[in-house]
Coordinates of C-alpha atoms and ligand atoms in Angstrom, one line a residue:
M1 CA -25.4 3.8 21.1
T2 CA -28.7 3.2 19.1
H3 CA -29.5 -0.2 17.7
D4 CA -28.7 0.9 14.2
E5 CA -25.4 2.6 15.1
A6 CA -22.4 1.5 13.0
D7 CA -19.7 -0.5 14.8
V8 CA -17.1 1.6 12.9
V9 CA -17.2 5.0 11.4
V10 CA -14.5 5.6 8.8
V11 CA -13.7 9.3 8.2
G12 CA -12.6 10.0 4.7
L13 CA -13.5 8.0 1.5
G14 CA -10.3 8.4 -0.5
P15 CA -8.7 5.1 -1.6
V16 CA -7.7 4.1 2.0
G17 CA -11.0 4.9 3.6
I18 CA -13.1 3.3 1.0
T19 CA -10.9 0.2 1.0
L20 CA -11.3 -0.1 4.8
C21 CA -15.1 0.3 4.5
N22 CA -15.2 -2.6 2.0
L23 CA -12.9 -4.8 4.0
L24 CA -14.8 -4.3 7.3
A25 CA -18.2 -4.7 5.5
A26 CA -16.9 -7.9 3.8
A27 CA -16.0 -9.2 7.4
G28 CA -19.6 -8.6 8.5
V29 CA -18.9 -5.3 10.4
R30 CA -21.5 -2.5 10.4
V31 CA -19.7 0.5 8.8
E32 CA -20.6 4.1 8.1
G33 CA -18.1 5.9 5.8
I34 CA -18.3 9.6 5.5
D35 CA -16.5 12.2 3.3
A36 CA -16.7 15.9 3.2
A37 CA -16.7 16.1 -0.6
D38 CA -19.7 15.5 -2.8
D39 CA -18.0 13.0 -5.0
V40 CA -14.6 11.3 -5.6
Y41 CA -11.8 13.7 -6.3
A42 CA -11.7 14.0 -10.0
L43 CA -8.0 14.3 -10.5
P44 CA -5.2 11.8 -10.0
R45 CA -2.9 12.0 -7.1
A46 CA -1.5 8.5 -6.6
I47 CA -0.5 6.7 -9.8
G48 CA 1.2 3.5 -8.7
M49 CA 0.1 0.4 -6.7
D50 CA 1.5 -3.0 -6.1
H51 CA 0.4 -6.7 -6.0
E52 CA -0.4 -6.7 -2.3
V53 CA -2.9 -3.9 -2.9
M54 CA -4.4 -5.7 -5.9
R55 CA -4.8 -8.8 -3.7
I56 CA -6.7 -6.7 -1.2
F57 CA -9.0 -5.5 -4.0
Q58 CA -9.4 -9.1 -5.0
N59 CA -10.4 -10.1 -1.5
I60 CA -13.2 -7.5 -1.4
G61 CA -14.5 -8.7 -4.8
A62 CA -13.3 -5.6 -6.7
A63 CA -10.4 -7.0 -8.7
E64 CA -12.0 -7.0 -12.1
A65 CA -13.4 -3.5 -11.8
V66 CA -10.2 -2.1 -10.4
A67 CA -8.1 -3.9 -13.1
A68 CA -10.0 -2.0 -15.7
A69 CA -8.4 1.2 -14.3
T70 CA -4.9 -0.1 -14.3
G71 CA -2.0 -0.2 -16.8
H72 CA 1.3 -1.9 -17.2
Y73 CA 4.1 -0.6 -15.0
R74 CA 7.3 0.3 -16.9
P75 CA 10.8 -0.3 -15.7
S76 CA 12.5 2.7 -14.1
E77 CA 15.8 4.2 -15.0
Y78 CA 17.9 6.7 -13.1
R79 CA 19.9 8.9 -15.4
S80 CA 22.6 11.6 -14.9
A81 CA 22.4 15.1 -16.4
D82 CA 24.4 13.8 -19.4
G83 CA 22.0 10.8 -19.9
T84 CA 24.3 8.1 -18.4
L85 CA 22.3 5.2 -16.9
L86 CA 22.9 5.2 -13.2
R87 CA 20.4 2.6 -12.0
R88 CA 17.5 0.5 -13.3
F89 CA 14.6 -1.2 -11.6
D90 CA 13.2 -4.1 -13.7
S91 CA 9.9 -6.0 -13.2
P92 CA 10.1 -9.6 -12.0
A93 CA 9.2 -12.3 -14.5
E94 CA 6.1 -14.6 -14.2
P95 CA 4.9 -16.6 -12.4
Y96 CA 4.1 -13.6 -10.1
P97 CA 4.4 -14.5 -6.4
L98 CA 1.0 -12.9 -5.5
A99 CA -0.7 -13.8 -8.8
W100 CA -0.8 -10.1 -9.8
P101 CA 1.9 -8.0 -11.6
P102 CA 4.2 -6.8 -8.8
Y103 CA 3.5 -3.1 -9.8
L104 CA 0.7 -1.4 -11.8
T105 CA -0.2 2.1 -12.7
F106 CA -3.8 3.3 -12.3
L107 CA -6.2 6.2 -12.7
Q108 CA -7.2 7.3 -9.2
P109 CA -10.7 8.7 -10.0
D110 CA -11.6 5.4 -11.7
L111 CA -10.2 3.3 -8.9
E112 CA -12.1 5.3 -6.3
R113 CA -15.4 5.0 -8.3
A114 CA -14.9 1.2 -8.6
L115 CA -14.3 0.9 -4.9
R116 CA -17.4 3.0 -4.0
A117 CA -19.5 0.9 -6.4
N118 CA -18.2 -2.3 -4.9
G119 CA -19.3 -1.1 -1.5
K120 CA -22.9 -1.2 -2.6
K121 CA -22.7 -5.0 -2.4
F122 CA -22.6 -4.9 1.4
P123 CA -25.9 -4.2 3.1
H124 CA -24.1 -3.1 6.4
L125 CA -22.1 -0.4 4.7
T126 CA -23.5 3.1 4.5
L127 CA -21.5 5.8 2.6
R128 CA -22.3 9.4 3.2
T129 CA -20.8 12.1 1.0
A130 CA -21.0 15.9 1.7
T131 CA -20.8 14.9 5.3
E132 CA -18.0 16.4 7.4
L133 CA -16.6 15.4 10.8
V134 CA -16.8 18.6 12.9
G135 CA -16.5 17.2 16.5
L136 CA -14.6 14.3 18.1
E137 CA -15.0 13.8 21.8
N138 CA -13.9 11.2 24.3
P139 CA -11.7 8.9 22.2
D140 CA -12.2 6.0 24.6
R141 CA -15.9 5.9 23.8
P142 CA -16.0 8.2 20.8
I143 CA -18.8 10.7 20.2
L144 CA -18.7 12.3 16.8
T145 CA -20.5 15.3 15.5
L146 CA -21.2 15.2 11.7
H147 CA -22.3 18.1 9.6
D148 CA -24.5 17.4 6.6
K149 CA -23.4 20.0 4.1
A150 CA -26.5 19.8 2.0
S151 CA -29.1 20.2 4.8
G152 CA -26.8 22.0 7.2
E153 CA -28.0 19.5 9.9
R154 CA -25.7 18.3 12.7
T155 CA -26.0 14.8 13.9
R156 CA -24.2 12.7 16.6
R157 CA -22.7 9.2 16.4
A158 CA -21.4 6.9 19.1
P159 CA -19.7 4.0 17.2
R160 CA -17.5 1.5 18.9
Y161 CA -14.5 2.5 16.8
V162 CA -13.5 5.4 14.5
V163 CA -10.8 5.3 11.9
G164 CA -9.5 8.6 10.5
C165 CA -8.5 8.1 6.9
D166 CA -8.9 11.8 6.3
G167 CA -5.6 12.7 4.7
A168 CA -2.6 14.8 5.4
N169 CA -4.6 17.5 7.1
S170 CA -6.6 15.0 9.1
F171 CA -9.3 16.5 11.4
T172 CA -9.2 13.3 13.3
R173 CA -5.5 13.4 14.0
R174 CA -5.7 17.1 15.0
G175 CA -8.7 16.4 17.1
L176 CA -6.8 13.7 19.0
G177 CA -3.9 16.1 19.5
V178 CA -1.5 13.6 17.8
A179 CA 1.9 15.1 16.7
L180 CA 3.7 14.1 13.6
E181 CA 7.4 13.0 13.9
D182 CA 9.3 14.9 11.2
L183 CA 11.7 12.5 9.5
D184 CA 13.6 15.4 7.8
F185 CA 12.6 15.5 4.2
D186 CA 10.9 18.6 2.8
E187 CA 11.3 19.5 -0.9
P188 CA 8.9 21.6 -2.9
W189 CA 8.0 20.0 -6.3
L190 CA 5.6 20.7 -9.2
V191 CA 3.6 17.7 -10.3
V192 CA 2.1 17.8 -13.9
D193 CA -0.3 15.2 -15.4
M194 CA -0.6 15.3 -19.1
I195 CA -2.9 13.4 -21.5
L196 CA -1.0 12.5 -24.5
E197 CA -2.8 13.3 -27.8
D198 CA 0.0 12.5 -30.2
Q199 CA 1.2 8.9 -30.0
L200 CA 4.3 9.8 -31.9
A201 CA 5.7 12.3 -29.4
P202 CA 9.3 11.2 -28.6
L203 CA 8.9 10.1 -25.0
P204 CA 11.1 7.8 -23.0
E205 CA 10.0 4.1 -23.0
T206 CA 10.6 3.7 -19.3
N207 CA 9.9 5.8 -16.2
V208 CA 12.9 8.0 -15.6
Q209 CA 14.4 9.8 -12.6
F210 CA 16.5 12.6 -14.1
C211 CA 19.1 13.1 -11.5
D212 CA 20.1 16.5 -12.9
P213 CA 21.5 18.8 -10.2
A214 CA 20.3 21.8 -12.2
R215 CA 16.7 20.6 -11.7
P216 CA 16.0 17.1 -10.5
H217 CA 12.9 15.8 -12.3
T218 CA 10.8 12.6 -12.8
Y219 CA 8.9 11.1 -15.7
V220 CA 6.3 8.4 -15.0
C221 CA 4.1 6.5 -17.6
G222 CA 0.5 6.2 -16.3
P223 CA -2.2 4.0 -17.9
D224 CA -3.7 4.9 -21.3
Q225 CA -2.5 8.3 -22.3
L226 CA -1.6 9.6 -18.8
R227 CA 2.0 10.8 -18.4
R228 CA 3.3 12.5 -15.3
W229 CA 6.2 14.8 -14.9
E230 CA 7.5 16.1 -11.6
F231 CA 10.0 19.0 -11.3
M232 CA 11.8 20.2 -8.2
I233 CA 11.1 23.8 -7.5
L234 CA 14.4 25.6 -6.9
P235 CA 15.1 27.7 -3.8
Y236 CA 14.8 31.0 -5.6
E237 CA 11.5 30.1 -7.4
D238 CA 8.0 31.0 -6.5
P239 CA 5.8 27.8 -6.6
A240 CA 2.8 29.9 -8.0
E241 CA 4.9 31.2 -10.8
V242 CA 6.3 27.8 -11.7
N243 CA 2.7 26.4 -11.8
R244 CA 1.6 28.7 -14.7
P245 CA 0.7 26.9 -18.0
E246 CA 3.4 28.9 -19.9
R247 CA 6.1 27.9 -17.4
I248 CA 4.8 24.3 -17.4
W249 CA 5.1 24.1 -21.2
Q250 CA 8.6 25.5 -21.0
L251 CA 9.6 22.8 -18.6
L252 CA 8.0 20.1 -20.8
S253 CA 9.6 21.5 -24.0
P254 CA 12.3 18.8 -24.2
W255 CA 9.5 16.2 -24.7
L256 CA 6.3 17.8 -25.8
R257 CA 4.8 20.7 -27.8
P258 CA 1.4 22.1 -26.8
D259 CA -0.3 20.4 -29.7
Q260 CA 0.8 17.0 -28.6
A261 CA -0.8 16.8 -25.1
R262 CA -3.4 18.3 -22.9
L263 CA -2.6 19.5 -19.4
W264 CA -4.9 17.6 -17.0
R265 CA -3.6 18.6 -13.6
S266 CA -0.8 20.5 -12.1
A267 CA -0.1 21.1 -8.4
T268 CA 2.8 22.2 -6.3
Y269 CA 3.5 20.7 -2.9
N270 CA 6.2 19.7 -0.5
F271 CA 7.4 16.1 -0.6
H272 CA 7.5 15.2 3.1
A273 CA 8.6 12.4 5.4
L274 CA 6.3 12.4 8.4
V275 CA 4.9 9.7 10.7
A276 CA 2.4 10.1 13.5
E277 CA 3.6 9.6 17.1
Q278 CA 0.5 7.6 17.9
W279 CA -1.7 5.7 15.4
R280 CA -4.4 4.9 18.0
V281 CA -5.9 6.9 20.9
G282 CA -8.5 4.9 22.8
S283 CA -10.9 3.6 20.2
V284 CA -9.9 6.0 17.5
F285 CA -7.3 5.0 14.9
L286 CA -5.5 6.7 12.1
A287 CA -4.6 5.3 8.7
G288 CA -3.0 6.4 5.4
D289 CA -1.8 10.0 4.9
A290 CA -3.5 10.9 8.3
C291 CA -0.6 9.1 10.0
H292 CA 2.3 8.9 7.5
M293 CA 3.6 10.8 4.5
T294 CA 6.4 9.6 2.4
P295 CA 8.1 11.2 -0.6
P296 CA 6.8 9.7 -3.9
F297 CA 10.0 8.2 -5.3
L298 CA 8.9 4.6 -4.9
A299 CA 5.1 5.3 -5.4
Q300 CA 4.4 4.1 -1.8
G301 CA 1.9 6.8 -0.5
M302 CA -1.4 5.1 -1.3
V303 CA 0.1 1.6 -1.3
Q304 CA 1.1 1.9 2.4
G305 CA -2.2 3.5 3.4
I306 CA -4.1 0.6 1.9
K307 CA -1.8 -1.8 3.8
D308 CA -2.8 0.1 7.0
A309 CA -6.4 -0.6 6.1
A310 CA -5.8 -4.3 5.5
N311 CA -3.7 -4.6 8.8
L312 CA -6.4 -2.9 10.8
A313 CA -9.6 -4.3 9.3
W314 CA -9.4 -7.9 10.4
K315 CA -8.2 -6.8 13.9
L316 CA -11.2 -4.5 14.3
A317 CA -13.5 -7.3 13.0
H318 CA -11.9 -9.7 15.5
A319 CA -12.3 -7.2 18.4
I320 CA -16.0 -6.6 17.4
G321 CA -16.7 -10.3 17.0
S322 CA -14.9 -11.5 20.1
G323 CA -15.1 -8.5 22.5
S324 CA -11.3 -8.9 23.0
E325 CA -9.2 -5.9 22.1
H326 CA -5.7 -7.5 22.5
L327 CA -5.0 -7.5 18.8
L328 CA -5.7 -3.8 18.3
G329 CA -2.4 -2.9 20.1
T330 CA -0.5 -4.7 17.3
Y331 CA -1.7 -2.2 14.6
Q332 CA 0.7 0.6 15.6
A333 CA 3.3 -2.0 16.8
E334 CA 3.5 -3.5 13.3
R335 CA 2.8 -0.6 11.0
R336 CA 4.7 2.3 12.5
P337 CA 8.2 0.8 12.6
F338 CA 7.6 -0.7 9.2
M339 CA 6.5 2.7 7.8
R340 CA 9.6 4.3 9.2
E341 CA 11.7 1.8 7.3
V342 CA 9.7 2.5 4.1
I343 CA 10.3 6.2 4.6
D344 CA 14.0 5.7 5.3
I345 CA 14.5 3.7 2.1
T346 CA 12.5 6.1 0.0
K347 CA 14.3 9.1 1.5
R348 CA 17.7 7.6 0.7
L349 CA 16.6 7.3 -3.0
G350 CA 15.1 10.8 -2.8
Q351 CA 18.4 12.3 -1.5
F352 CA 20.2 10.6 -4.3
I353 CA 17.7 12.0 -6.9
C354 CA 17.5 15.4 -5.3
E355 CA 21.2 16.2 -5.1
R356 CA 21.8 19.8 -6.2
D357 CA 25.5 20.2 -5.5
P358 CA 27.2 19.6 -8.9
D359 CA 30.4 18.1 -7.4
K360 CA 28.5 15.7 -5.2
A361 CA 26.3 14.8 -8.1
H362 CA 29.3 14.2 -10.2
A363 CA 30.8 11.9 -7.6
R364 CA 27.5 10.1 -7.2
D365 CA 27.3 9.6 -11.0
A366 CA 30.8 8.1 -11.1
E367 CA 30.0 5.7 -8.3
M368 CA 26.6 4.6 -9.7
A369 CA 27.9 4.3 -13.3
A370 CA 30.7 2.0 -12.0
A371 CA 28.1 -0.1 -10.2
M372 CA 26.1 -0.3 -13.5
R373 CA 29.2 -1.6 -15.3
T374 CA 29.7 -4.4 -12.8
G375 CA 26.0 -5.4 -13.1
Q376 CA 25.1 -4.1 -9.5
G377 CA 23.0 -1.2 -10.7
V378 CA 20.1 -3.3 -11.9
Q379 CA 17.6 -4.3 -9.3
I380 CA 14.4 -6.4 -9.6
R381 CA 11.5 -4.3 -8.3
Q382 CA 10.5 -6.9 -5.6
N383 CA 10.9 -7.2 -1.9
L384 CA 12.2 -3.6 -1.6
F385 CA 11.0 -3.4 2.0
P386 CA 11.7 -5.6 5.0
P387 CA 9.1 -7.9 6.6
I388 CA 6.9 -6.8 9.6
R389 CA 9.2 -7.4 12.5
H390 CA 7.0 -6.6 15.5
G391 CA 3.5 -7.5 16.7
L392 CA 1.7 -10.6 15.8
V393 CA 4.6 -12.6 14.2
A394 CA 6.3 -15.7 15.4
S395 CA 9.8 -16.1 16.8
N396 CA 12.0 -19.1 17.3
I397 CA 12.9 -20.3 20.8
D398 CA 16.1 -18.2 20.7
G399 CA 14.1 -15.0 19.9
S400 CA 15.1 -14.8 16.2
P401 CA 12.2 -14.3 13.8
S402 CA 10.6 -17.4 12.4
P403 CA 11.6 -17.7 8.7
R404 CA 9.3 -15.7 6.4
A405 CA 7.5 -14.2 9.4
G406 CA 6.0 -10.8 8.5
E407 CA 6.2 -11.4 4.7
P408 CA 3.2 -11.5 2.5
C409 CA 2.3 -15.1 1.8
P410 CA 2.5 -16.0 -1.9
Q411 CA -0.7 -16.6 -3.7
P412 CA -0.3 -19.4 -6.2
W413 CA -2.8 -20.2 -8.9
I414 CA -4.7 -23.3 -7.9
I415 CA -6.0 -25.7 -10.6
G416 CA -8.9 -28.1 -10.3
P417 CA -12.2 -29.0 -11.8
F418 CA -13.2 -25.3 -11.6
G419 CA -10.3 -24.4 -13.9
R420 CA -7.8 -22.1 -12.2
K421 CA -8.3 -19.8 -9.2
R422 CA -6.1 -17.6 -7.2
L423 CA -5.4 -19.2 -3.8
D424 CA -7.4 -16.7 -1.8
D425 CA -10.5 -17.3 -3.9
A426 CA -10.2 -21.0 -3.2
L427 CA -10.0 -20.5 0.6
P428 CA -12.4 -19.1 3.2
P429 CA -11.1 -15.9 4.9
G430 CA -9.3 -16.3 8.3
F431 CA -6.1 -17.9 9.6
Q432 CA -4.7 -20.6 7.2
L433 CA -2.1 -23.2 7.8
L434 CA -0.6 -24.1 4.4
I435 CA 1.3 -27.4 4.4
A436 CA 3.4 -28.9 1.7
G437 CA 1.6 -31.8 0.1
D438 CA 4.3 -34.3 1.2
M439 CA 3.9 -33.5 5.0
D440 CA 1.2 -35.4 6.9
P441 CA -0.4 -33.2 9.6
S442 CA -0.7 -35.2 12.8
P443 CA -4.1 -35.6 14.5
T444 CA -2.7 -33.4 17.4
L445 CA -1.9 -30.7 14.9
L446 CA -5.3 -30.8 13.2
D447 CA -7.0 -30.8 16.6
K448 CA -5.0 -27.8 17.9
A449 CA -5.6 -25.9 14.6
R450 CA -9.3 -26.5 14.9
Q451 CA -9.3 -25.2 18.5
V452 CA -7.6 -22.0 17.4
G453 CA -9.8 -21.5 14.4
I454 CA -7.2 -22.2 11.8
A455 CA -8.1 -23.8 8.5
V456 CA -5.6 -26.4 7.3
H457 CA -4.8 -27.0 3.6
R458 CA -2.2 -29.2 1.9
V459 CA -0.8 -27.7 -1.3
A460 CA 0.9 -30.0 -3.7
Q461 CA 2.1 -30.0 -7.3
E462 CA -0.1 -32.9 -8.4
K463 CA -3.4 -34.4 -7.2
S464 CA -2.3 -37.6 -5.4
C465 CA -5.1 -37.4 -3.0
P466 CA -8.6 -35.6 -3.3
S467 CA -8.1 -33.2 -0.4
L468 CA -5.0 -31.6 -1.9
L469 CA -4.9 -28.1 -3.4
V470 CA -2.8 -28.3 -6.6
E471 CA -0.7 -25.2 -7.4
E472 CA -0.1 -24.5 -11.1
D473 CA 3.5 -23.4 -10.7
R474 CA 5.9 -24.1 -7.8
V475 CA 5.4 -20.6 -6.3
L476 CA 4.4 -21.7 -2.8
V477 CA 6.5 -24.8 -2.5
D478 CA 9.7 -23.1 -3.8
W479 CA 9.1 -20.2 -1.4
L480 CA 8.8 -22.6 1.6
T481 CA 11.7 -24.8 0.5
A482 CA 14.0 -21.8 0.1
K483 CA 13.9 -21.4 3.9
G484 CA 13.8 -25.1 4.7
A485 CA 10.1 -24.9 5.6
R486 CA 7.2 -27.3 5.0
A487 CA 4.4 -25.2 6.5
A488 CA 3.3 -21.6 6.8
L489 CA 0.8 -20.2 9.3
V490 CA -0.8 -17.2 7.7
R491 CA -2.9 -14.4 9.2
P492 CA -6.3 -13.2 7.7
D493 CA -4.4 -10.3 6.0
H494 CA -2.0 -12.8 4.3
V495 CA 0.9 -11.7 6.4
V496 CA 2.9 -14.8 7.4
F497 CA 2.8 -15.5 11.2
G498 CA 5.6 -18.0 10.9
T499 CA 6.8 -21.1 9.2
A500 CA 8.0 -24.5 10.4
A501 CA 10.1 -27.4 9.0
D502 CA 8.1 -30.3 10.4
T503 CA 5.0 -31.4 12.2
R504 CA 6.4 -30.8 15.7
G505 CA 7.5 -27.3 14.7
T506 CA 4.1 -26.6 13.2
E507 CA 2.3 -27.7 16.4
Q508 CA 4.5 -25.3 18.3
L509 CA 3.8 -22.5 15.9
V510 CA 0.0 -23.0 16.3
C511 CA 0.5 -22.9 20.1
Q512 CA 2.5 -19.7 19.8
L513 CA -0.3 -18.1 17.9
Q514 CA -2.9 -19.3 20.4
M515 CA -1.0 -17.6 23.2
M516 CA -0.4 -14.4 21.3
L517 CA -4.1 -14.1 20.3
V518 CA -4.9 -13.6 23.9
A519 CA -1.9 -11.5 24.8
A520 CA -0.4 -10.1 21.6
P521 CA 2.6 -7.9 22.1
D522 CA 2.1 -4.2 21.4
K523 CA 5.8 -3.5 21.1
Ligands
LIG1 O1 8.9 3.7 -11.0 C1 9.4 4.6 -10.4 O2 10.5 4.5 -10.0 C2 8.7 5.9 -10.3 C3 7.8 5.9 -9.1 C4 7.1 7.2 -9.0 C5 5.7 7.2 -9.2 C6 5.0 8.4 -9.1 C7 5.7 9.6 -8.7 C8 7.1 9.5 -8.5 O3 7.7 10.6 -8.1 C9 7.7 8.3 -8.6

């Protein structure tokens, strides 16, 4: 390795790769990000993101620039062929638990540009476009061959780590010989993005899943004038034939005439459910679509890829800074089973939406409409997925999970002489112990926390002592109290390691983390 070699090469600068580059560079890691294309992909693919992702963008200093590319997320309705309401997902009310709206829509090309521009803040981050990975040898001490498409030159790299964020057809994954586990969902769909030119076009006010057995289809409101339709391609149809403008306008005719909107993008592809058998081989990791693909029904594709990046970034930074690789084993241990659950939940909705048998669809409609009548069909779009259950999360003495372990820690607004700030902006990065203002941390606890490198903060509702952080609402304290907890130990990626009800329990939690940092479970 030469002295100016990067610690990490990130392959692929889509939303996942460029987020990882920013996160690593913000943690002081020397990063080289490469992408085979000359520029960002100019058309939208992902359209939905959530508050955890916005928080990650906030943590790299890109929140304002990204927010400019986002729009309000509408509620979602599931409707039968005759228009009966079968199910509804509503947005939670404020105060938002992570200080961002729980879901947002966005324009992918603008998002990617904002993240690439943000990367320029970091002197240790080099981004190379029109540069393709063409060789990957010896994953334990990786040697890469890069092809510069402009000059035709080939160069070699020997970074400490490589992360393949190079999409569904990942060269990195194929180079490692990693197989994809097929989770049994494979449906061909047409995706159409329209730019609305007539504000008076009679479109639904909400996102809609049209659970019509004759042709299941989806309507999603994007930011500004972007509106997306997705149509299932039927078994006897030819995808290329369905993807012709005349056919697309026919499919859109219940909502739009050609003078009311412009066709921005259309594509046909198969909605898949796949997860890589291995997310790491030696010093080479996979993230995003390179290691999982989920049907789009809950808009989780990009969201989960960016969560991979956040999960991996601090562990790589820790390994590079400390020379200890223990934590790296927790990446797959945490993310793979979690991703399987995300895919399972999404698939269940997908099977419900994609039902093509009219009798089964009729029975489904009757059952769902009955649930709507008893109030069970309306769900708040929050906490749809379980916490992380494996890896670097605390358990109680009896082996049960520590309350709140594996959940994202709330991010209250903090108020003070500076005005109001989101919690993460008021704290240094790293492990945090957040203690309810009425609990006094013992000297033993403070000492132990210092040894392990954990910053301790007391969060209260009013400033009865100068060292307290004051939260604007009761977001954090209510979240702790709901589980009988007074303290939360939180990882650098804001995933809760565990909670405790008192000082003694908090000391034990810190000791558990200390032990796991040197021997973290990779199962
Ligand atoms: O809000 C919803 O339920 C729709 C989510 C969504 C977003 C993008 C594509 C898609 O098929 C579903």
